[in-house]
mmCIF file of the C-alpha atoms, coordinates in Angstrom:
data_MODEL
# 
_entry.id   MODEL 
# 
loop_
_atom_site.group_PDB 
_atom_site.id 
_atom_site.type_symbol 
_atom_site.label_atom_id 
_atom_site.label_alt_id 
_atom_site.label_comp_id 
_atom_site.label_asym_id 
_atom_site.label_entity_id 
_atom_site.label_seq_id 
_atom_site.pdbx_PDB_ins_code 
_atom_site.Cartn_x 
_atom_site.Cartn_y 
_atom_site.Cartn_z 
_atom_site.occupancy 
_atom_site.B_iso_or_equiv 
_atom_site.pdbx_formal_charge 
_atom_site.auth_seq_id 
_atom_site.auth_comp_id 
_atom_site.auth_asym_id 
_atom_site.auth_atom_id 
_atom_site.pdbx_PDB_model_num 
ATOM 1   C CA . MET A 1 1   ? -40.246 52.000 84.035 1.00 0.00 ? 1   MET A CA 1 
ATOM 2   C CA . THR A 1 2   ? -40.761 48.590 82.588 1.00 0.00 ? 2   THR A CA 1 
ATOM 3   C CA . THR A 1 3   ? -38.241 47.271 80.080 1.00 0.00 ? 3   THR A CA 1 
ATOM 4   C CA . GLN A 1 4   ? -38.125 44.571 77.569 1.00 0.00 ? 4   GLN A CA 1 
ATOM 5   C CA . LYS A 1 5   ? -35.432 42.128 76.763 1.00 0.00 ? 5   LYS A CA 1 
ATOM 6   C CA . THR A 1 6   ? -34.883 41.101 73.063 1.00 0.00 ? 6   THR A CA 1 
ATOM 7   C CA . GLY A 1 7   ? -32.737 38.314 71.429 1.00 0.00 ? 7   GLY A CA 1 
ATOM 8   C CA . LEU A 1 8   ? -32.871 38.168 67.809 1.00 0.00 ? 8   LEU A CA 1 
ATOM 9   C CA . PRO A 1 9   ? -31.794 34.743 66.317 1.00 0.00 ? 9   PRO A CA 1 
ATOM 10  C CA . MET A 1 10  ? -28.922 34.510 64.259 1.00 0.00 ? 10  MET A CA 1 
ATOM 11  C CA . PRO A 1 11  ? -28.277 32.242 61.288 1.00 0.00 ? 11  PRO A CA 1 
ATOM 12  C CA . MET A 1 12  ? -26.962 28.566 61.836 1.00 0.00 ? 12  MET A CA 1 
ATOM 13  C CA . GLY A 1 13  ? -28.735 28.699 65.359 1.00 0.00 ? 13  GLY A CA 1 
ATOM 14  C CA . LYS A 1 14  ? -26.527 31.701 66.911 1.00 0.00 ? 14  LYS A CA 1 
ATOM 15  C CA . TRP A 1 15  ? -28.313 34.411 69.015 1.00 0.00 ? 15  TRP A CA 1 
ATOM 16  C CA . CYS A 1 16  ? -27.527 37.917 69.316 1.00 0.00 ? 16  CYS A CA 1 
ATOM 17  C CA . HIS A 1 17  ? -28.238 39.452 72.771 1.00 0.00 ? 17  HIS A CA 1 
ATOM 18  C CA . CYS A 1 18  ? -29.334 43.050 73.413 1.00 0.00 ? 18  CYS A CA 1 
ATOM 19  C CA . ALA A 1 19  ? -29.723 45.301 76.024 1.00 0.00 ? 19  ALA A CA 1 
ATOM 20  C CA . SER A 1 20  ? -32.756 46.082 78.064 1.00 0.00 ? 20  SER A CA 1 
ATOM 21  C CA . ILE A 1 21  ? -34.723 48.644 76.016 1.00 0.00 ? 21  ILE A CA 1 
ATOM 22  C CA . PRO A 1 22  ? -37.143 51.380 77.569 1.00 0.00 ? 22  PRO A CA 1 
ATOM 23  C CA . CYS A 1 23  ? -40.666 50.563 76.084 1.00 0.00 ? 23  CYS A CA 1 
ATOM 24  C CA . ARG A 1 24  ? -41.380 54.231 76.478 1.00 0.00 ? 24  ARG A CA 1 
ATOM 25  C CA . ASP A 1 25  ? -38.571 54.887 73.776 1.00 0.00 ? 25  ASP A CA 1 
ATOM 26  C CA . SER A 1 26  ? -39.541 54.940 70.111 1.00 0.00 ? 26  SER A CA 1 
ATOM 27  C CA . PRO A 1 27  ? -37.267 53.236 68.053 1.00 0.00 ? 27  PRO A CA 1 
ATOM 28  C CA . MET A 1 28  ? -35.907 56.157 65.932 1.00 0.00 ? 28  MET A CA 1 
ATOM 29  C CA . ALA A 1 29  ? -36.080 58.672 68.716 1.00 0.00 ? 29  ALA A CA 1 
ATOM 30  C CA . PRO A 1 30  ? -33.007 60.070 69.661 1.00 0.00 ? 30  PRO A CA 1 
ATOM 31  C CA . SER A 1 31  ? -31.780 59.380 73.402 1.00 0.00 ? 31  SER A CA 1 
ATOM 32  C CA . SER A 1 32  ? -32.766 61.708 76.200 1.00 0.00 ? 32  SER A CA 1 
ATOM 33  C CA . SER A 1 33  ? -30.392 64.574 77.378 1.00 0.00 ? 33  SER A CA 1 
ATOM 34  C CA . SER A 1 34  ? -28.906 62.553 80.209 1.00 0.00 ? 34  SER A CA 1 
ATOM 35  C CA . THR A 1 35  ? -28.578 59.009 78.861 1.00 0.00 ? 35  THR A CA 1 
ATOM 36  C CA . PRO A 1 36  ? -26.794 58.147 75.281 1.00 0.00 ? 36  PRO A CA 1 
ATOM 37  C CA . ARG A 1 37  ? -27.767 55.003 73.688 1.00 0.00 ? 37  ARG A CA 1 
ATOM 38  C CA . LEU A 1 38  ? -24.518 52.939 72.343 1.00 0.00 ? 38  LEU A CA 1 
ATOM 39  C CA . LEU A 1 39  ? -24.287 49.853 70.116 1.00 0.00 ? 39  LEU A CA 1 
ATOM 40  C CA . VAL A 1 40  ? -21.343 47.652 70.388 1.00 0.00 ? 40  VAL A CA 1 
ATOM 41  C CA . VAL A 1 41  ? -20.703 45.254 67.280 1.00 0.00 ? 41  VAL A CA 1 
ATOM 42  C CA . ASP A 1 42  ? -18.162 42.721 67.710 1.00 0.00 ? 42  ASP A CA 1 
ATOM 43  C CA . ASP A 1 43  ? -18.240 38.761 67.231 1.00 0.00 ? 43  ASP A CA 1 
ATOM 44  C CA . HIS A 1 44  ? -16.502 37.941 70.707 1.00 0.00 ? 44  HIS A CA 1 
ATOM 45  C CA . ALA A 1 45  ? -18.778 38.200 73.540 1.00 0.00 ? 45  ALA A CA 1 
ATOM 46  C CA . VAL A 1 46  ? -15.936 39.161 76.059 1.00 0.00 ? 46  VAL A CA 1 
ATOM 47  C CA . HIS A 1 47  ? -15.079 42.185 74.065 1.00 0.00 ? 47  HIS A CA 1 
ATOM 48  C CA . ARG A 1 48  ? -18.711 43.411 73.960 1.00 0.00 ? 48  ARG A CA 1 
ATOM 49  C CA . LEU A 1 49  ? -18.920 42.900 77.847 1.00 0.00 ? 49  LEU A CA 1 
ATOM 50  C CA . CYS A 1 50  ? -16.035 44.724 78.594 1.00 0.00 ? 50  CYS A CA 1 
ATOM 51  C CA . ALA A 1 51  ? -17.210 47.566 76.349 1.00 0.00 ? 51  ALA A CA 1 
ATOM 52  C CA . ARG A 1 52  ? -20.891 47.403 77.902 1.00 0.00 ? 52  ARG A CA 1 
ATOM 53  C CA . VAL A 1 53  ? -18.789 47.401 81.451 1.00 0.00 ? 53  VAL A CA 1 
ATOM 54  C CA . ILE A 1 54  ? -17.081 50.517 80.732 1.00 0.00 ? 54  ILE A CA 1 
ATOM 55  C CA . PHE A 1 55  ? -19.754 52.376 79.211 1.00 0.00 ? 55  PHE A CA 1 
ATOM 56  C CA . GLN A 1 56  ? -22.526 51.629 81.755 1.00 0.00 ? 56  GLN A CA 1 
ATOM 57  C CA . TYR A 1 57  ? -19.970 52.603 84.430 1.00 0.00 ? 57  TYR A CA 1 
ATOM 58  C CA . THR A 1 58  ? -18.821 55.565 82.694 1.00 0.00 ? 58  THR A CA 1 
ATOM 59  C CA . TRP A 1 59  ? -22.257 56.854 81.586 1.00 0.00 ? 59  TRP A CA 1 
ATOM 60  C CA . PRO A 1 60  ? -24.771 55.689 84.380 1.00 0.00 ? 60  PRO A CA 1 
ATOM 61  C CA . GLY A 1 61  ? -28.002 54.734 82.931 1.00 0.00 ? 61  GLY A CA 1 
ATOM 62  C CA . CYS A 1 62  ? -26.887 54.426 79.158 1.00 0.00 ? 62  CYS A CA 1 
ATOM 63  C CA . VAL A 1 63  ? -28.485 51.969 76.971 1.00 0.00 ? 63  VAL A CA 1 
ATOM 64  C CA . VAL A 1 64  ? -25.891 49.595 75.353 1.00 0.00 ? 64  VAL A CA 1 
ATOM 65  C CA . GLU A 1 65  ? -27.165 47.139 72.611 1.00 0.00 ? 65  GLU A CA 1 
ATOM 66  C CA . GLU A 1 66  ? -24.736 44.811 71.118 1.00 0.00 ? 66  GLU A CA 1 
ATOM 67  C CA . ALA A 1 67  ? -24.568 42.857 67.769 1.00 0.00 ? 67  ALA A CA 1 
ATOM 68  C CA . ASN A 1 68  ? -22.326 40.127 66.936 1.00 0.00 ? 68  ASN A CA 1 
ATOM 69  C CA . SER A 1 69  ? -22.634 40.417 63.109 1.00 0.00 ? 69  SER A CA 1 
ATOM 70  C CA . LEU A 1 70  ? -23.048 42.959 60.089 1.00 0.00 ? 70  LEU A CA 1 
ATOM 71  C CA . HIS A 1 71  ? -26.102 41.643 59.759 1.00 0.00 ? 71  HIS A CA 1 
ATOM 72  C CA . TRP A 1 72  ? -27.825 42.269 62.754 1.00 0.00 ? 72  TRP A CA 1 
ATOM 73  C CA . ALA A 1 73  ? -25.995 45.626 63.456 1.00 0.00 ? 73  ALA A CA 1 
ATOM 74  C CA . ARG A 1 74  ? -27.666 46.938 59.936 1.00 0.00 ? 74  ARG A CA 1 
ATOM 75  C CA . ALA A 1 75  ? -30.967 45.603 61.393 1.00 0.00 ? 75  ALA A CA 1 
ATOM 76  C CA . PHE A 1 76  ? -30.372 47.500 64.767 1.00 0.00 ? 76  PHE A CA 1 
ATOM 77  C CA . LEU A 1 77  ? -29.342 50.814 62.777 1.00 0.00 ? 77  LEU A CA 1 
ATOM 78  C CA . ALA A 1 78  ? -32.241 50.637 60.471 1.00 0.00 ? 78  ALA A CA 1 
ATOM 79  C CA . GLU A 1 79  ? -34.750 50.809 63.544 1.00 0.00 ? 79  GLU A CA 1 
ATOM 80  C CA . ARG A 1 80  ? -33.335 52.452 66.301 1.00 0.00 ? 80  ARG A CA 1 
ATOM 81  C CA . HIS A 1 81  ? -31.166 55.886 66.683 1.00 0.00 ? 81  HIS A CA 1 
ATOM 82  C CA . TYR A 1 82  ? -27.596 55.820 68.393 1.00 0.00 ? 82  TYR A CA 1 
ATOM 83  C CA . ASP A 1 83  ? -25.603 58.318 69.803 1.00 0.00 ? 83  ASP A CA 1 
ATOM 84  C CA . LEU A 1 84  ? -22.186 56.330 69.026 1.00 0.00 ? 84  LEU A CA 1 
ATOM 85  C CA . MET A 1 85  ? -21.227 53.026 67.645 1.00 0.00 ? 85  MET A CA 1 
ATOM 86  C CA . LEU A 1 86  ? -18.091 50.814 68.665 1.00 0.00 ? 86  LEU A CA 1 
ATOM 87  C CA . LEU A 1 87  ? -17.413 48.177 66.224 1.00 0.00 ? 87  LEU A CA 1 
ATOM 88  C CA . ASP A 1 88  ? -14.741 45.652 65.183 1.00 0.00 ? 88  ASP A CA 1 
ATOM 89  C CA . LEU A 1 89  ? -13.017 45.683 61.822 1.00 0.00 ? 89  LEU A CA 1 
ATOM 90  C CA . GLN A 1 90  ? -13.118 41.926 61.335 1.00 0.00 ? 90  GLN A CA 1 
ATOM 91  C CA . LEU A 1 91  ? -16.423 40.367 61.667 1.00 0.00 ? 91  LEU A CA 1 
ATOM 92  C CA . PRO A 1 92  ? -17.608 36.908 60.380 1.00 0.00 ? 92  PRO A CA 1 
ATOM 93  C CA . ASP A 1 93  ? -19.694 38.225 57.625 1.00 0.00 ? 93  ASP A CA 1 
ATOM 94  C CA . GLY A 1 94  ? -17.541 41.280 56.388 1.00 0.00 ? 94  GLY A CA 1 
ATOM 95  C CA . PHE A 1 95  ? -15.654 44.573 57.071 1.00 0.00 ? 95  PHE A CA 1 
ATOM 96  C CA . GLY A 1 96  ? -16.974 46.608 60.002 1.00 0.00 ? 96  GLY A CA 1 
ATOM 97  C CA . LEU A 1 97  ? -16.424 49.464 58.111 1.00 0.00 ? 97  LEU A CA 1 
ATOM 98  C CA . GLU A 1 98  ? -19.106 48.685 55.984 1.00 0.00 ? 98  GLU A CA 1 
ATOM 99  C CA . LEU A 1 99  ? -21.674 50.065 58.563 1.00 0.00 ? 99  LEU A CA 1 
ATOM 100 C CA . LEU A 1 100 ? -20.157 53.575 57.729 1.00 0.00 ? 100 LEU A CA 1 
ATOM 101 C CA . GLN A 1 101 ? -20.895 53.524 54.118 1.00 0.00 ? 101 GLN A CA 1 
ATOM 102 C CA . THR A 1 102 ? -23.003 56.355 52.633 1.00 0.00 ? 102 THR A CA 1 
ATOM 103 C CA . PRO A 1 103 ? -26.612 55.369 52.378 1.00 0.00 ? 103 PRO A CA 1 
ATOM 104 C CA . THR A 1 104 ? -27.753 56.010 48.885 1.00 0.00 ? 104 THR A CA 1 
ATOM 105 C CA . ARG A 1 105 ? -30.464 58.875 47.866 1.00 0.00 ? 105 ARG A CA 1 
ATOM 106 C CA . ARG A 1 106 ? -33.422 56.445 48.023 1.00 0.00 ? 106 ARG A CA 1 
ATOM 107 C CA . GLU A 1 107 ? -32.423 55.175 51.639 1.00 0.00 ? 107 GLU A CA 1 
ATOM 108 C CA . ARG A 1 108 ? -32.038 58.617 52.925 1.00 0.00 ? 108 ARG A CA 1 
ATOM 109 C CA . TRP A 1 109 ? -35.312 59.560 51.732 1.00 0.00 ? 109 TRP A CA 1 
ATOM 110 C CA . ILE A 1 110 ? -36.961 56.417 52.985 1.00 0.00 ? 110 ILE A CA 1 
ATOM 111 C CA . SER A 1 111 ? -35.081 56.687 56.463 1.00 0.00 ? 111 SER A CA 1 
ATOM 112 C CA . PRO A 1 112 ? -33.178 59.946 56.910 1.00 0.00 ? 112 PRO A CA 1 
ATOM 113 C CA . ARG A 1 113 ? -30.808 59.909 59.964 1.00 0.00 ? 113 ARG A CA 1 
ATOM 114 C CA . PRO A 1 114 ? -27.923 61.727 60.913 1.00 0.00 ? 114 PRO A CA 1 
ATOM 115 C CA . ARG A 1 115 ? -24.427 60.410 60.909 1.00 0.00 ? 115 ARG A CA 1 
ATOM 116 C CA . ILE A 1 116 ? -23.609 58.139 63.884 1.00 0.00 ? 116 ILE A CA 1 
ATOM 117 C CA . PRO A 1 117 ? -20.304 58.990 65.527 1.00 0.00 ? 117 PRO A CA 1 
ATOM 118 C CA . ALA A 1 118 ? -17.834 55.435 65.239 1.00 0.00 ? 118 ALA A CA 1 
ATOM 119 C CA . VAL A 1 119 ? -14.863 54.020 67.004 1.00 0.00 ? 119 VAL A CA 1 
ATOM 120 C CA . ALA A 1 120 ? -13.496 50.764 65.883 1.00 0.00 ? 120 ALA A CA 1 
ATOM 121 C CA . MET A 1 121 ? -11.547 48.106 67.401 1.00 0.00 ? 121 MET A CA 1 
ATOM 122 C CA . THR A 1 122 ? -8.360  46.307 65.853 1.00 0.00 ? 122 THR A CA 1 
ATOM 123 C CA . SER A 1 123 ? -5.887  43.843 66.788 1.00 0.00 ? 123 SER A CA 1 
ATOM 124 C CA . GLU A 1 124 ? -3.956  44.636 63.590 1.00 0.00 ? 124 GLU A CA 1 
ATOM 125 C CA . ARG A 1 125 ? -3.146  48.062 62.583 1.00 0.00 ? 125 ARG A CA 1 
ATOM 126 C CA . THR A 1 126 ? -1.735  48.436 59.411 1.00 0.00 ? 126 THR A CA 1 
ATOM 127 C CA . PRO A 1 127 ? -1.476  51.243 56.791 1.00 0.00 ? 127 PRO A CA 1 
ATOM 128 C CA . ASP A 1 128 ? -4.209  49.674 54.614 1.00 0.00 ? 128 ASP A CA 1 
ATOM 129 C CA . HIS A 1 129 ? -6.363  49.612 57.616 1.00 0.00 ? 129 HIS A CA 1 
ATOM 130 C CA . LEU A 1 130 ? -5.766  53.323 58.641 1.00 0.00 ? 130 LEU A CA 1 
ATOM 131 C CA . LEU A 1 131 ? -6.391  54.423 54.878 1.00 0.00 ? 131 LEU A CA 1 
ATOM 132 C CA . ALA A 1 132 ? -9.606  52.535 54.771 1.00 0.00 ? 132 ALA A CA 1 
ATOM 133 C CA . CYS A 1 133 ? -10.672 53.930 58.007 1.00 0.00 ? 133 CYS A CA 1 
ATOM 134 C CA . HIS A 1 134 ? -10.224 57.507 57.144 1.00 0.00 ? 134 HIS A CA 1 
ATOM 135 C CA . ARG A 1 135 ? -11.902 56.779 53.534 1.00 0.00 ? 135 ARG A CA 1 
ATOM 136 C CA . ALA A 1 136 ? -14.808 55.617 55.732 1.00 0.00 ? 136 ALA A CA 1 
ATOM 137 C CA . GLY A 1 137 ? -15.018 58.447 57.714 1.00 0.00 ? 137 GLY A CA 1 
ATOM 138 C CA . LEU A 1 138 ? -14.056 56.503 61.042 1.00 0.00 ? 138 LEU A CA 1 
ATOM 139 C CA . ASP A 1 139 ? -13.718 58.908 63.786 1.00 0.00 ? 139 ASP A CA 1 
ATOM 140 C CA . VAL A 1 140 ? -10.986 56.635 66.025 1.00 0.00 ? 140 VAL A CA 1 
ATOM 141 C CA . LEU A 1 141 ? -9.239  53.568 65.777 1.00 0.00 ? 141 LEU A CA 1 
ATOM 142 C CA . LEU A 1 142 ? -8.417  51.595 69.273 1.00 0.00 ? 142 LEU A CA 1 
ATOM 143 C CA . ASP A 1 143 ? -6.208  48.797 69.706 1.00 0.00 ? 143 ASP A CA 1 
ATOM 144 C CA . LYS A 1 144 ? -7.481  45.724 71.160 1.00 0.00 ? 144 LYS A CA 1 
ATOM 145 C CA . PRO A 1 145 ? -7.728  44.287 74.138 1.00 0.00 ? 145 PRO A CA 1 
ATOM 146 C CA . LEU A 1 146 ? -9.856  47.213 75.068 1.00 0.00 ? 146 LEU A CA 1 
ATOM 147 C CA . GLN A 1 147 ? -8.660  49.486 78.096 1.00 0.00 ? 147 GLN A CA 1 
ATOM 148 C CA . ALA A 1 148 ? -11.094 51.265 79.854 1.00 0.00 ? 148 ALA A CA 1 
ATOM 149 C CA . GLU A 1 149 ? -9.081  54.828 79.817 1.00 0.00 ? 149 GLU A CA 1 
ATOM 150 C CA . PRO A 1 150 ? -8.291  55.022 76.183 1.00 0.00 ? 150 PRO A CA 1 
ATOM 151 C CA . LEU A 1 151 ? -12.044 54.108 75.334 1.00 0.00 ? 151 LEU A CA 1 
ATOM 152 C CA . VAL A 1 152 ? -13.273 56.824 77.592 1.00 0.00 ? 152 VAL A CA 1 
ATOM 153 C CA . HIS A 1 153 ? -10.715 59.444 76.100 1.00 0.00 ? 153 HIS A CA 1 
ATOM 154 C CA . ALA A 1 154 ? -11.774 58.309 72.659 1.00 0.00 ? 154 ALA A CA 1 
ATOM 155 C CA . VAL A 1 155 ? -15.725 58.121 73.289 1.00 0.00 ? 155 VAL A CA 1 
ATOM 156 C CA . GLN A 1 156 ? -16.028 61.522 75.579 1.00 0.00 ? 156 GLN A CA 1 
ATOM 157 C CA . PRO A 1 157 ? -15.478 63.968 72.635 1.00 0.00 ? 157 PRO A CA 1 
ATOM 158 C CA . LEU A 1 158 ? -17.672 62.332 70.324 1.00 0.00 ? 158 LEU A CA 1 
ATOM 159 C CA . LEU A 1 159 ? -20.655 62.286 72.939 1.00 0.00 ? 159 LEU A CA 1 
ATOM 160 C CA . GLU A 1 160 ? -22.509 65.206 74.722 1.00 0.00 ? 160 GLU A CA 1 
ATOM 161 C CA . PHE A 1 161 ? -22.786 63.553 77.815 1.00 0.00 ? 161 PHE A CA 1 
ATOM 162 C CA . PRO A 1 162 ? -20.425 63.913 80.834 1.00 0.00 ? 162 PRO A CA 1 
ATOM 163 C CA . PRO A 1 163 ? -18.294 60.957 81.853 1.00 0.00 ? 163 PRO A CA 1 
ATOM 164 C CA . ARG A 1 164 ? -17.156 59.678 85.174 1.00 0.00 ? 164 ARG A CA 1 
ATOM 165 C CA . LEU A 1 165 ? -13.382 59.709 85.480 1.00 0.00 ? 165 LEU A CA 1 
ATOM 166 C CA . PRO A 1 166 ? -12.000 56.895 83.254 1.00 0.00 ? 166 PRO A CA 1 
ATOM 167 C CA . SER A 1 167 ? -9.241  55.780 85.813 1.00 0.00 ? 167 SER A CA 1 
ATOM 168 C CA . ALA A 1 168 ? -12.554 54.919 88.011 1.00 0.00 ? 168 ALA A CA 1 
ATOM 169 C CA . ALA A 1 169 ? -13.845 52.951 85.017 1.00 0.00 ? 169 ALA A CA 1 
ATOM 170 C CA . GLU A 1 170 ? -10.461 51.082 84.590 1.00 0.00 ? 170 GLU A CA 1 
ATOM 171 C CA . ALA A 1 171 ? -10.131 50.260 88.346 1.00 0.00 ? 171 ALA A CA 1 
ATOM 172 C CA . MET A 1 172 ? -13.842 48.963 87.842 1.00 0.00 ? 172 MET A CA 1 
ATOM 173 C CA . MET A 1 173 ? -13.023 46.761 85.196 1.00 0.00 ? 173 MET A CA 1 
ATOM 174 C CA . GLN A 1 174 ? -10.207 45.130 86.981 1.00 0.00 ? 174 GLN A CA 1 
ATOM 175 C CA . ALA A 1 175 ? -11.999 44.529 89.955 1.00 0.00 ? 175 ALA A CA 1 
ATOM 176 C CA . SER A 1 176 ? -14.509 42.391 88.032 1.00 0.00 ? 176 SER A CA 1 
ATOM 177 C CA . PRO A 1 177 ? -12.706 38.986 88.137 1.00 0.00 ? 177 PRO A CA 1 
ATOM 178 C CA . GLU A 1 178 ? -14.676 37.442 85.206 1.00 0.00 ? 178 GLU A CA 1 
ATOM 179 C CA . ILE A 1 179 ? -13.567 40.308 83.103 1.00 0.00 ? 179 ILE A CA 1 
ATOM 180 C CA . SER A 1 180 ? -10.096 41.189 84.220 1.00 0.00 ? 180 SER A CA 1 
ATOM 181 C CA . HIS A 1 181 ? -9.114  37.697 83.804 1.00 0.00 ? 181 HIS A CA 1 
ATOM 182 C CA . ASP A 1 182 ? -9.789  37.190 80.403 1.00 0.00 ? 182 ASP A CA 1 
ATOM 183 C CA . VAL A 1 183 ? -8.662  40.593 79.258 1.00 0.00 ? 183 VAL A CA 1 
ATOM 184 C CA . SER A 1 184 ? -5.354  39.809 81.046 1.00 0.00 ? 184 SER A CA 1 
ATOM 185 C CA . SER A 1 185 ? -4.989  36.477 79.188 1.00 0.00 ? 185 SER A CA 1 
ATOM 186 C CA . ARG A 1 186 ? -5.591  38.137 76.088 1.00 0.00 ? 186 ARG A CA 1 
ATOM 187 C CA . ARG A 1 187 ? -3.450  41.137 76.441 1.00 0.00 ? 187 ARG A CA 1 
ATOM 188 C CA . SER A 1 188 ? -0.298  41.134 74.632 1.00 0.00 ? 188 SER A CA 1 
ATOM 189 C CA . ALA A 1 189 ? 3.108   43.561 74.397 1.00 0.00 ? 189 ALA A CA 1 
ATOM 190 C CA . PRO A 1 190 ? 1.908   47.201 75.247 1.00 0.00 ? 190 PRO A CA 1 
ATOM 191 C CA . SER A 1 191 ? 1.038   48.946 72.171 1.00 0.00 ? 191 SER A CA 1 
ATOM 192 C CA . ALA A 1 192 ? 2.645   52.512 71.417 1.00 0.00 ? 192 ALA A CA 1 
ATOM 193 C CA . HIS A 1 193 ? -0.647  53.387 69.262 1.00 0.00 ? 193 HIS A CA 1 
ATOM 194 C CA . LEU A 1 194 ? -3.701  52.399 71.838 1.00 0.00 ? 194 LEU A CA 1 
ATOM 195 C CA . CYS A 1 195 ? -5.754  55.275 69.927 1.00 0.00 ? 195 CYS A CA 1 
ATOM 196 C CA . HIS A 1 196 ? -5.385  56.769 66.811 1.00 0.00 ? 196 HIS A CA 1 
ATOM 197 C CA . HIS A 1 197 ? -7.704  59.909 66.100 1.00 0.00 ? 197 HIS A CA 1 
ATOM 198 C CA . LEU A 1 198 ? -8.282  60.259 62.409 1.00 0.00 ? 198 LEU A CA 1 
ATOM 199 C CA . PRO A 1 199 ? -8.344  63.534 60.543 1.00 0.00 ? 199 PRO A CA 1 
ATOM 200 C CA . PRO A 1 200 ? -12.042 64.351 59.223 1.00 0.00 ? 200 PRO A CA 1 
ATOM 201 C CA . ARG A 1 201 ? -12.668 63.207 55.558 1.00 0.00 ? 201 ARG A CA 1 
ATOM 202 C CA . CYS A 1 202 ? -12.397 65.946 53.013 1.00 0.00 ? 202 CYS A CA 1 
ATOM 203 C CA . GLY A 1 203 ? -15.233 65.860 50.274 1.00 0.00 ? 203 GLY A CA 1 
# 
């Protein structure tokens, strides 16, 4: 099976690099029964790399695509179906939760699509953040820096794909020098709230 590598130009000369996309897949077609398609939205390349490594090791064969801004995340969401979205709350061109806004009736008519499960990452957990996440319909809020076990435990109930053991993904990530060194240098004091499952939004 052939694949194509895509790179979309960002404003001001920046680039957003995407995963290899199987050519046989139509843009809005759901993923196959054994391979999920995931979208990672974060402006930090290391955070996107960590998420990609964890996802691809835990769900072998999955397609992971990356966007470093709201602009390109919206472009990808308009063209492709995703089984889950992992997003940063703070992005250069806005608030990550904007991606969860309910589309207008006209938008639903033009491009109908089911709701995408969403997990967000943040380095600042405040009551205002939690309230905004709940109102936006976010499923889970994770603390940064990313750790394999909390991420896999958060994502697993939202996907219909059996994962490998999260401890194995954690060990694999720590065994990658280019990832473990940068993550450990960013790691702050242990947080008591690595993963916050938000209640379903009513109404």
